[in-house]
Coordinates of C-alpha atoms in Angstrom, one line a residue:
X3 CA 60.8 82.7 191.0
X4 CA 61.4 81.6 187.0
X5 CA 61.7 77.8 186.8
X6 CA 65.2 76.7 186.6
X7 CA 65.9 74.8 182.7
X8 CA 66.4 71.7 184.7
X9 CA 62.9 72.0 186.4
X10 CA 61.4 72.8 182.9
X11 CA 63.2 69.7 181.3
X12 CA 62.0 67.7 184.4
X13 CA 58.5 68.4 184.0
X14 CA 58.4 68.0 180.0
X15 CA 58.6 64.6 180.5
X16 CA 56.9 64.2 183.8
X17 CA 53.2 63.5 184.3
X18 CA 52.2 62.1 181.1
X19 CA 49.7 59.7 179.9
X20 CA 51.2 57.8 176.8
X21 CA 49.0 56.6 173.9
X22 CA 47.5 53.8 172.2
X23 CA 49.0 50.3 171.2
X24 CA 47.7 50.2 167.6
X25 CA 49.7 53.7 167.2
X26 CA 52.7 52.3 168.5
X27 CA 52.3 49.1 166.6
X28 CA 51.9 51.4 163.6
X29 CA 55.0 53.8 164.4
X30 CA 57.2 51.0 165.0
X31 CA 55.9 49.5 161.6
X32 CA 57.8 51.7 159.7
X33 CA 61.4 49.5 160.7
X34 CA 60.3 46.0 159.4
X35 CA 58.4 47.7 156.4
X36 CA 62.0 49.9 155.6
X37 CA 63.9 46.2 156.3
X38 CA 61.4 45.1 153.4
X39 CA 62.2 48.2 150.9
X40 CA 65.9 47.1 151.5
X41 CA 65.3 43.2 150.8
X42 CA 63.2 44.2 147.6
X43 CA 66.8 46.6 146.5
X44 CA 69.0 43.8 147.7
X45 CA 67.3 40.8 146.2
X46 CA 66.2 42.3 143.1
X47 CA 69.1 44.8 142.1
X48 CA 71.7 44.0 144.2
X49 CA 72.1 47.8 145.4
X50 CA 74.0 46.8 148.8
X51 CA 76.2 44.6 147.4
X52 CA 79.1 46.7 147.3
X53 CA 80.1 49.0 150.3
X54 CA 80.1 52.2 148.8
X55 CA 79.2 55.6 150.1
X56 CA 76.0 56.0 148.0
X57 CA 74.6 52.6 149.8
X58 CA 75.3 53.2 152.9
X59 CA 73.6 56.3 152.6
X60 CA 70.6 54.6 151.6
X61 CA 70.9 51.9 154.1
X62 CA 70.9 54.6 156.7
X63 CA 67.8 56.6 155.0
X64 CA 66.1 53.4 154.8
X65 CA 66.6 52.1 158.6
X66 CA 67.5 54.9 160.6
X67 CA 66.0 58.1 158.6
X68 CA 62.7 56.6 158.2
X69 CA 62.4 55.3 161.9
X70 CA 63.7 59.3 163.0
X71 CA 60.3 60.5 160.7
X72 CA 57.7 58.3 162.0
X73 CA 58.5 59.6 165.9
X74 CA 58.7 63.6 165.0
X75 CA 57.1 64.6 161.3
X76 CA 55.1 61.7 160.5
X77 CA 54.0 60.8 164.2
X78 CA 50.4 61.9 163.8
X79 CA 50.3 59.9 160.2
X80 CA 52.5 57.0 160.6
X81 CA 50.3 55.2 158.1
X82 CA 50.9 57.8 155.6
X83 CA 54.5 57.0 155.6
X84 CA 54.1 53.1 156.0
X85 CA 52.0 53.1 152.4
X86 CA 55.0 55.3 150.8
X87 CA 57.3 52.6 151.8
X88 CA 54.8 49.7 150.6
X89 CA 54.6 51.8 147.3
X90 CA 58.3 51.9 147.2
X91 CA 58.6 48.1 147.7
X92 CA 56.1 47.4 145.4
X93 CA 57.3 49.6 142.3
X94 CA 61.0 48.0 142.9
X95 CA 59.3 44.6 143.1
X96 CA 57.5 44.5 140.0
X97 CA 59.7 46.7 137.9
X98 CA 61.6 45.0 135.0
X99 CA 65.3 44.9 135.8
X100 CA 68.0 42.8 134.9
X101 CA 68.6 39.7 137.0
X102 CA 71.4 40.3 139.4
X103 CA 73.6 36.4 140.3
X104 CA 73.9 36.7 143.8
X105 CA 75.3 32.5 143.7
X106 CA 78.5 32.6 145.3
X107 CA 81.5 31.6 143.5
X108 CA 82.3 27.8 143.6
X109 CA 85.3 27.3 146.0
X110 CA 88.2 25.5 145.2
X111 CA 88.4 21.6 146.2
X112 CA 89.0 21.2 150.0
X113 CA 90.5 18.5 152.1
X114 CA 88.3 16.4 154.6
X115 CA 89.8 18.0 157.8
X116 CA 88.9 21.7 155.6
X117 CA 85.3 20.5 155.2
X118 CA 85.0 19.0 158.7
X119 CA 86.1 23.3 159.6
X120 CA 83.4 23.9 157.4
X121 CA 80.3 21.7 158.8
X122 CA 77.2 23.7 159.4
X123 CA 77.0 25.5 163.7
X124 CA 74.0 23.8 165.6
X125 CA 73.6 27.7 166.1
X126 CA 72.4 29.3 162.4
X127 CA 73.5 32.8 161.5
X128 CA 70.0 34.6 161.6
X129 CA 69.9 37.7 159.4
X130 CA 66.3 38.2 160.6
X131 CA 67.8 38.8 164.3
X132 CA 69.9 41.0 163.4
X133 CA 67.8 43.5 161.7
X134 CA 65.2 42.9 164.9
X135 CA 67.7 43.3 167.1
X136 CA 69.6 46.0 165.3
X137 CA 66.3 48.3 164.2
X138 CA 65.3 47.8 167.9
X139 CA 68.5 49.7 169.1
X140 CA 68.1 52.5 166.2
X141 CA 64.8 53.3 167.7
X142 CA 65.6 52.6 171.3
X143 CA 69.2 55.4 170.4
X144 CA 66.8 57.8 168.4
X145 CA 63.9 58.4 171.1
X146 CA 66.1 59.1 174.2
X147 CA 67.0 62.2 172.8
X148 CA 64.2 63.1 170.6
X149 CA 62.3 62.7 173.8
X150 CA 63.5 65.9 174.7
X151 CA 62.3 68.0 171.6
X152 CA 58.7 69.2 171.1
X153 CA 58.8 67.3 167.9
X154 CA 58.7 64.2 169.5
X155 CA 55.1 63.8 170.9
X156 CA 54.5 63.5 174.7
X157 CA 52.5 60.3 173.8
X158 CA 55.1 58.4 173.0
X159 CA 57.6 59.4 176.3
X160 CA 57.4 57.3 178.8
X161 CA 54.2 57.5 180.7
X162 CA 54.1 58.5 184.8
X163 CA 52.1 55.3 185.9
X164 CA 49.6 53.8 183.9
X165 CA 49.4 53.2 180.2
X166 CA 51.3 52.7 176.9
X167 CA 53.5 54.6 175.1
X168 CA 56.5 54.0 172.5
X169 CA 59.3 54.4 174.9
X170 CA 57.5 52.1 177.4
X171 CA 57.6 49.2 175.0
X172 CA 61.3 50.2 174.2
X173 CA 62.4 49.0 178.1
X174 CA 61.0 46.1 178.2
X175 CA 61.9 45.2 174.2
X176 CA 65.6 46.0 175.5
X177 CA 65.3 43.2 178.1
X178 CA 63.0 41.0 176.5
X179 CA 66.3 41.1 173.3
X180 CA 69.1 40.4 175.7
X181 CA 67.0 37.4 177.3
X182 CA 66.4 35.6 173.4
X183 CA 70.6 36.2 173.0
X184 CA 71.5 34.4 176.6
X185 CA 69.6 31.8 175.4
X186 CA 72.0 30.7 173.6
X187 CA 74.5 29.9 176.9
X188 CA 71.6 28.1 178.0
X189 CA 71.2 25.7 175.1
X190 CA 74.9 25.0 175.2
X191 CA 74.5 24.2 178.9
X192 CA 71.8 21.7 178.0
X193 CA 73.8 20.0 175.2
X194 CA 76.6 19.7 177.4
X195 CA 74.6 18.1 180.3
X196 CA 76.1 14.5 180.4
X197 CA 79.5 13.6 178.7
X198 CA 80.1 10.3 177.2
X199 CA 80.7 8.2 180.2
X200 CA 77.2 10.1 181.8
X201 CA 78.4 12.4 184.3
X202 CA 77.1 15.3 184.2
X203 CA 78.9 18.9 182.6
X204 CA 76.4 21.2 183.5
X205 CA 77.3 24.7 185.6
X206 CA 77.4 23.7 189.5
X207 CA 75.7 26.7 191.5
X208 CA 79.1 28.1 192.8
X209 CA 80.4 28.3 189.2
X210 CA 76.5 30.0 187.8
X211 CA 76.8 32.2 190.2
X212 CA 80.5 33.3 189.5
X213 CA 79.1 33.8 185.5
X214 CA 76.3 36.0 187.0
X215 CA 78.5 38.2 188.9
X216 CA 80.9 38.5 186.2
X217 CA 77.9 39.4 183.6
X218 CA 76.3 42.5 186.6
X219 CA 79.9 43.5 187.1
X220 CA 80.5 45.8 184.2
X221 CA 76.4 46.8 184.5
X222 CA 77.3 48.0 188.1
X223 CA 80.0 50.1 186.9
X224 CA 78.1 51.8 184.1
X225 CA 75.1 52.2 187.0
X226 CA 77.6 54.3 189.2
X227 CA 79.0 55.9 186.5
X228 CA 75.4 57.7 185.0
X229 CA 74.7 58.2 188.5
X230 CA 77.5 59.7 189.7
X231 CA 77.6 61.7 186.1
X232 CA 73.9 62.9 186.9
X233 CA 73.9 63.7 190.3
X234 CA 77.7 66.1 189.8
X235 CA 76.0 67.1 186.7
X236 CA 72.7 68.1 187.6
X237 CA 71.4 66.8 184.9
X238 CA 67.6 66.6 184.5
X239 CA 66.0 63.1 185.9
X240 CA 62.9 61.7 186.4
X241 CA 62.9 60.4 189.4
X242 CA 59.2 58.2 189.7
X243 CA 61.0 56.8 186.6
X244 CA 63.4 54.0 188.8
X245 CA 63.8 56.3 191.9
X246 CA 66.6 58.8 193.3
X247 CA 69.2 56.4 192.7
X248 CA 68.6 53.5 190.5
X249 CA 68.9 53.6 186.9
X250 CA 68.5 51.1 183.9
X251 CA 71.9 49.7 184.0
X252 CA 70.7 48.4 187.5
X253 CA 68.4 47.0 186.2
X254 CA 70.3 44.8 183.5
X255 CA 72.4 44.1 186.0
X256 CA 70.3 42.6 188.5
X257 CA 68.7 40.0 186.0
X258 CA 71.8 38.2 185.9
X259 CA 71.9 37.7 189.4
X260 CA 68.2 36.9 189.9
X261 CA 68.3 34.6 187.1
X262 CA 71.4 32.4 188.9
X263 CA 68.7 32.1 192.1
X264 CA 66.2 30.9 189.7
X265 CA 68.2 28.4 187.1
X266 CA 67.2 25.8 189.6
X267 CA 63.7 26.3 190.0
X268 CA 63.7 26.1 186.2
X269 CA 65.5 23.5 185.7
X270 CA 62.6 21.3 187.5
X271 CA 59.9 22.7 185.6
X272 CA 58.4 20.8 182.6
X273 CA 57.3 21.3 178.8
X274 CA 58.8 25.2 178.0
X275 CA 60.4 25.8 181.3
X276 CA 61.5 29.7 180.5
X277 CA 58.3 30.9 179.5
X278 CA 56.4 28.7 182.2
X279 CA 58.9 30.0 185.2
X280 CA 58.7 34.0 183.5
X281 CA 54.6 33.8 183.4
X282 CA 54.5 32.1 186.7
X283 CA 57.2 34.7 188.1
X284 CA 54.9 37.6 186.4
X285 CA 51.5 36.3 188.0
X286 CA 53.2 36.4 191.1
X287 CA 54.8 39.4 191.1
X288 CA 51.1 40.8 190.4
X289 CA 49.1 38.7 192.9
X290 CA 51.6 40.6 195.4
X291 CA 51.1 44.0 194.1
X292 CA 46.8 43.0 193.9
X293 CA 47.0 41.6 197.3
X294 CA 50.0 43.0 199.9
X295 CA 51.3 47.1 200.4
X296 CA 53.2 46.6 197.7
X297 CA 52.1 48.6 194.9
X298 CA 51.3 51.5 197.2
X299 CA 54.6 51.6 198.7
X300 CA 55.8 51.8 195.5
X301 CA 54.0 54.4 194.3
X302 CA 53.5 56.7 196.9
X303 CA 55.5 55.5 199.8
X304 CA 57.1 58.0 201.4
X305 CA 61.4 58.1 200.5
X306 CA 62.5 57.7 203.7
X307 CA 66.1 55.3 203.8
X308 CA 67.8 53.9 200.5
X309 CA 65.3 50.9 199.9
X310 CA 62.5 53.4 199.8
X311 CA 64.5 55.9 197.6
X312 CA 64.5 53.3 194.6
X313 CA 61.1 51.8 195.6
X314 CA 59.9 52.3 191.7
X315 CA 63.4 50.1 190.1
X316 CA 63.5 47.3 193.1
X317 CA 59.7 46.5 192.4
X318 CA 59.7 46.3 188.8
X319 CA 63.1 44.0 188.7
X320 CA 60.2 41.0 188.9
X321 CA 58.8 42.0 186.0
X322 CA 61.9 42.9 184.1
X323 CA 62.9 39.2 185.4
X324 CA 60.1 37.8 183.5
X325 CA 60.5 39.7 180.5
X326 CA 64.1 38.3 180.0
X327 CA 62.9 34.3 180.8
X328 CA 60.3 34.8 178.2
X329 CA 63.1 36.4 175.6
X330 CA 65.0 33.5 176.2
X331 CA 62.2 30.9 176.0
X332 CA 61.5 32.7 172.5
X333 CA 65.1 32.7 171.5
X334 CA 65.3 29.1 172.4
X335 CA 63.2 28.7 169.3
X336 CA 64.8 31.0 167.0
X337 CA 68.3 30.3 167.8
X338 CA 69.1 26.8 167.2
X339 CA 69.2 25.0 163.5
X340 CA 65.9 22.8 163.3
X341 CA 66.8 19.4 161.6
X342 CA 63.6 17.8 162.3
X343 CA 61.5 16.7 158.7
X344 CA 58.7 15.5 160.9
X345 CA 56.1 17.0 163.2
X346 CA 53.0 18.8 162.3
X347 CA 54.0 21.5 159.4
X348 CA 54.3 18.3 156.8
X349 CA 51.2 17.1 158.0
X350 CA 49.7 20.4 157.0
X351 CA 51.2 21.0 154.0
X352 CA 50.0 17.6 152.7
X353 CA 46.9 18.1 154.1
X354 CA 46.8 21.1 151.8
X355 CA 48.4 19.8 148.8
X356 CA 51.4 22.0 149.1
X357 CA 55.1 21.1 149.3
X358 CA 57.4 23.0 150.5
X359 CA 60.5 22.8 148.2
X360 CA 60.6 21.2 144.5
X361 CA 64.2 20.8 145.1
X362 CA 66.7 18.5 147.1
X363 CA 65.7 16.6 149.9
X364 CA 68.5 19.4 152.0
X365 CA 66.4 22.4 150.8
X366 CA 62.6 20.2 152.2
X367 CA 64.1 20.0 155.2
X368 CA 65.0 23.7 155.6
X369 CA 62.0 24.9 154.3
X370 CA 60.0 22.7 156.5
X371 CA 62.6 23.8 159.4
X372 CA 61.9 27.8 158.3
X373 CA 58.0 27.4 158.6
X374 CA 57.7 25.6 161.6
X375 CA 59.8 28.3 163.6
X376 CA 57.5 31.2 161.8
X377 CA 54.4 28.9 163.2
X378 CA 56.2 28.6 166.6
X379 CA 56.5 32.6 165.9
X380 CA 53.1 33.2 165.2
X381 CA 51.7 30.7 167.7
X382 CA 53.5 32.3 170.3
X383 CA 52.2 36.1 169.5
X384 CA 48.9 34.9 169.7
X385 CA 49.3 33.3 172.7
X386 CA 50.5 36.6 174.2
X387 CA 48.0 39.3 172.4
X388 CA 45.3 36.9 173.8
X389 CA 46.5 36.7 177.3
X390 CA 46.9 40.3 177.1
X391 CA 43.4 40.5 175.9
X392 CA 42.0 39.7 178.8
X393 CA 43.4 42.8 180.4
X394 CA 42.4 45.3 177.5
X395 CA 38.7 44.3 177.4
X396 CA 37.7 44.6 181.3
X397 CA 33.5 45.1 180.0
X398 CA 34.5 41.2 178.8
X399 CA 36.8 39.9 181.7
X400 CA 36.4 42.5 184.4
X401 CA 37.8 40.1 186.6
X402 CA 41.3 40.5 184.9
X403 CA 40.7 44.3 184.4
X404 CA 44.5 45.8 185.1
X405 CA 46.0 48.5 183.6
X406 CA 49.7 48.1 182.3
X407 CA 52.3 50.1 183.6
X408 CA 56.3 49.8 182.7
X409 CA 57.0 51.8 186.5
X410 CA 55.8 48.3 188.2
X411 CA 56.1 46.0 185.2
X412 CA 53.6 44.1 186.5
X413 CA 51.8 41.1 184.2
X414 CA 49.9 43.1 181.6
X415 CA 53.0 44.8 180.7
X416 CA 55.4 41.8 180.5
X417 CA 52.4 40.3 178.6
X418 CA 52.6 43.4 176.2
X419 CA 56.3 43.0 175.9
X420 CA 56.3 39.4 174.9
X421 CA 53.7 40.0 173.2
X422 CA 54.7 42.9 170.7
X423 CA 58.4 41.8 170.4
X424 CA 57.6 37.8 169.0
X425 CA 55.2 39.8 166.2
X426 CA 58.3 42.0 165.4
X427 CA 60.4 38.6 165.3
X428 CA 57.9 36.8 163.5
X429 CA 57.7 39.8 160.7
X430 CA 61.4 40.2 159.7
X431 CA 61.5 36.1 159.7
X432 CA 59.2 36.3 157.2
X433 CA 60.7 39.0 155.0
X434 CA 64.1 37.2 155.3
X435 CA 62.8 33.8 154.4
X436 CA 60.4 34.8 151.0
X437 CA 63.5 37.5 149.9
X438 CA 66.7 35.5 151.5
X439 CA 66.2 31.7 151.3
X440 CA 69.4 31.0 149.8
X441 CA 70.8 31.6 153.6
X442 CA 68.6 28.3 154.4
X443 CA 70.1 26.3 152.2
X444 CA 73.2 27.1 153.0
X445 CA 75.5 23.6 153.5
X446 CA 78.7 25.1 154.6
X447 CA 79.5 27.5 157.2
X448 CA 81.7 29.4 154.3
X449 CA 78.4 29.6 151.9
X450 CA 75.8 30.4 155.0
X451 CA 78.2 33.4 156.3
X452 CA 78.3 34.6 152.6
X453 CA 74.5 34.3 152.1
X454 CA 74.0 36.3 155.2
X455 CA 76.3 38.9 154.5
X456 CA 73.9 39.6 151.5
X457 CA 70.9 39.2 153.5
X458 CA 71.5 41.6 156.1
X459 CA 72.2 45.4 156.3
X460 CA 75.3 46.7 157.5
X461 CA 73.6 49.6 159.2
X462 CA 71.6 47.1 161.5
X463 CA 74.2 44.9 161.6
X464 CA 76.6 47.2 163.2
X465 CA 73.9 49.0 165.5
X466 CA 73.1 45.0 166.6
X467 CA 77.1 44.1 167.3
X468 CA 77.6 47.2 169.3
X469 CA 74.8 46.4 171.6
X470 CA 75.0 48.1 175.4
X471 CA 78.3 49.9 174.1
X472 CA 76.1 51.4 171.7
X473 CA 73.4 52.2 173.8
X474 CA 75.8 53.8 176.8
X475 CA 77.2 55.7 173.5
X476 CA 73.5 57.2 172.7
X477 CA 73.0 57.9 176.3
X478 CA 76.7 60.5 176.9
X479 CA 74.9 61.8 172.9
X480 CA 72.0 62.3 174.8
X481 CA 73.4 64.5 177.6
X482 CA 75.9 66.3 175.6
X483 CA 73.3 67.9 173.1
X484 CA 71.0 68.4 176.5
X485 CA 74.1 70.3 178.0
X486 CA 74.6 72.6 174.8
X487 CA 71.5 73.3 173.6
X488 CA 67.7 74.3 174.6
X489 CA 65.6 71.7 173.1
X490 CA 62.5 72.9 174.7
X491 CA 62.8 76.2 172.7
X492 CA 64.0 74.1 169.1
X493 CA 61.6 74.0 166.1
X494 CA 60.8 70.9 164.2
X495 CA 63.2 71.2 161.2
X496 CA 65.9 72.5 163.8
X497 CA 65.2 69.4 165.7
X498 CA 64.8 67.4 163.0
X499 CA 68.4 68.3 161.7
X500 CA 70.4 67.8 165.1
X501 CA 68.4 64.6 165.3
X502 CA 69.4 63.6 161.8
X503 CA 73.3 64.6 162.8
X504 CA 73.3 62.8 166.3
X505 CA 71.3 59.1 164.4
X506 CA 74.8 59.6 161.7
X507 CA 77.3 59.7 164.6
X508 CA 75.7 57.3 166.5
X509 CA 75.7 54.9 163.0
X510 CA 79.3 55.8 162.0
X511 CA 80.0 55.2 166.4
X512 CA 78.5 52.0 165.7
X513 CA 80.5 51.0 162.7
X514 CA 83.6 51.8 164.5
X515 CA 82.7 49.9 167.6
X516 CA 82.5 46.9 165.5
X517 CA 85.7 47.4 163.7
X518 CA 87.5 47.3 166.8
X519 CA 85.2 44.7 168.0
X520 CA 84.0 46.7 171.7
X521 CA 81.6 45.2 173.5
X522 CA 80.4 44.7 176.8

């Protein structure tokens, strides 16, 4: 008997072995080197300035187009198409031009209460984010359906068990974002702690755990719905993926909750309590899949009863745990505006003979704000790819000789994660602050929003507002073009062009999300 389509779809992206992490880092290359083509057109020339069909266009062949050819045409040359963007960006660089006055027009006189409106956020709009955040979710949107073409290498889909691959690092990266933006509530809680006359304003447990449920809630009910969608459906799944029942969306959703348990564990722990509490959590997790049943049972225990059907997504939600404390440990350093002027950077920089700005004290103090968080950055990648080192050179350290794997997200993987995602952070910082430093210097709220706006593609932009809707969005994309047409039997430049047609919907989708302001 003829495998059914459903079997053949099944086993197209079962059973596979991923690829290398200097490919990946390579492939996913291509989106903060297209960010830097854009900077170089919108510093230099202006080009995005005005909102005009023509630019958006080119903002969408710049970071969605060029992200869609390093998976499918260019996947077995990503550097090829990496030096045709540096060429690009270096031709537009040093090419004479006119200088384009990006200096915003002076405003009007305003009152005292007007300027008081106007004071600087503690929380600084971060153009950098966005295009991390934003260039994350147009490849994250892209590879679930290119996944299911032959143009899309099997290397790069998700592997069965053990290994890398570029939609591995897409999970986790999805987790490890939505961890740096909670950190935000979390910084708030901490400012609010005590109140004048010292008592203390802080969350109680009762009203944490009310936030938490309200945060899973809506995660639930997109979990049911894809399941209940798949099952009626008979949709193609992959089931050693998260198990018979459980799907991503569960997964989001039980971090909330977990996190609530946790808060006051953290709360007690010293020095930089979200990354301390997610390693710790990690190690843990391992030492019990090293040591206990666990990692069989999840791997080859037998699917008898509900617990055992979703044996794969219940043991990873550890790992996935971690990843989100060490997302928000990072965005606890991105995310807040850095007033210091002391510390080690000046110390550095005088030790060099450098200074950081020849202008106003204000503009010192930013610039010596901007690199200390891009040391912090970089300090904190290193710290990662050398802990992860010690897993990737077992003839060196065959004592900490385990092989990552996304199904259990054990402690090489959310060591990976962390790992890969604060590089890609630390990159489009520094592409913003040589190309965008006006948005630094910012002194009102009116001027930094303005400065931003120039300093930030709308394509990203709007992919990075729309978020999960955007994602849930991609994924009823992804099942209608599986449910009208053969993609196993679909050539490259046939693939290439629904691909191309699906990434515009799912940009113009995004730009109408926004408009209407969806989210969940």
């Amino acid at each position: 008997m003829a495998p059914s389509p459903k079997d053949l779809k099944e086993a197209f992206v079962s059973n596979l072995a991923g690829g290398t992490i200097t490919e990946i880092n390579l492939v996913t290359a291509v989106a903060p080197t297209a960010v830097l083509v854009w900077s170089v057109l919108q510093s230099r020339y202006g080009f995005f300035e005005e909102q005009t069909p023509d630019t958006f266009v080119a903002d969408f062949l710049l970071n969605a187009g060029t992200v869609l050819l390093s998976t499918t045409l260019y996947s077995s040359s990503p550097a090829t198409l990496l030096i045709i963007l540096l060429l690009s960006t270096f031709v537009y660089r040093f090419s004479p031009t006119t200088v384009v006055n990006q200096k915003a027009a002076k405003s009007p006189r305003k009152s005292k209460e007007a300027m008081l409106k106007q004071k600087l956020s503690d929380f600084p709009i971060r153009p950098f984010l966005t295009a991390y955040r934003g260039g994350m979710m147009v490849i994250t949107c892209s590879s679930i359906l290119a996944v299911d073409f032959p143009v899309f290498p099997r290397r790069f889909a998700k592997v069965e068990t053990w290994g890398t691959s570029l939609m591995d690092i897409g999970v986790g990266s999805f987790v490890f974002s939505a961890g740096l933006v909670a950190a935000k509530g979390a910084i708030k809680d901490q400012m609010l702690a005590l109140d004048k006359d010292g008592k203390s304003q802080r969350q109680g447990m009762v009203s944490r755990a009310f936030t938490a449920v309200r945060q899973a809630l809506p995660l639930l009910v997109l979990g049911i719905a894809r399941l209940v969608s798949v099952k009626n459906l008979d949709y193609a799944e992959h089931v050693s993926e998260y198990g018979v029942h459980w799907n991503f969306f569960f997964t989001l959703a039980i971090v909330p909750l977990a996190l609530a348990i946790v808060q006051p564990v953290i709360s007690m722990v010293p020095g930089p309590a979200y990354a301390m509490t997610g390693l710790l959590l990690s190690v843990g997790h391992e030492v019990a899949l090293q040591s206990t049943d666990l990692r069989q049972w999840a791997l080859t225990g037998e699917r008898v009863g509900l617990l055992a059907q979703n044996r794969e997504g219940i043991t990873s939600s550890m790992g996935y745990l971690a990843i989100f404390l060490l997302g928000m440990s990072t965005g606890t350093v991105v995310l807040p505006r850095d007033f210091e002027t002391g510390g080690f950077v000046p110390k550095i920089l005088d030790l060099v003979g450098l200074k950081p700005s020849k202008n106003s004290a204000s503009t010192q103090v930013a610039d010596i704000g901007r690199l200390r968080l891009i040391a912090r950055l970089a300090m904190g990648s290193v710290f990662y790819w050398a802990l992860l080192g010690l897993h990737r050179w077992p003839r060196v350290f065959p004592y900490f000789a385990i092989t990552i794997s996304r199904r259990l997200a054990n402690f090489p993987y959310v060591l990976w994660i962390a790992a890969y995602n604060t590089a890609q952070i630390t990159l489009y910082c520094l592409i913003e602050s040589f190309y965008f430093p006006s948005v630094r210097y910012a002194k009102t709220l009116e001027s930094e929003e303005q400065e931003a706006a120039k300093a930030t593609s709308r394509v990203l932009d709007d992919f990075n507002a729309g978020g999960l809707f955007v994602f849930l969005v991609a994924n009823l994309g992804t099942g209608l073009v599986n449910m009208t047409v053969d993609t196993l039997k679909a050539g490259p430049y046939t693939a290439i062009g629904i691909l191309a047609a699906y990434m515009g919907l799912m940009t113009f989708a995004a730009k109408h999300l926004r408009a209407i302001k969806l989210k969940i």
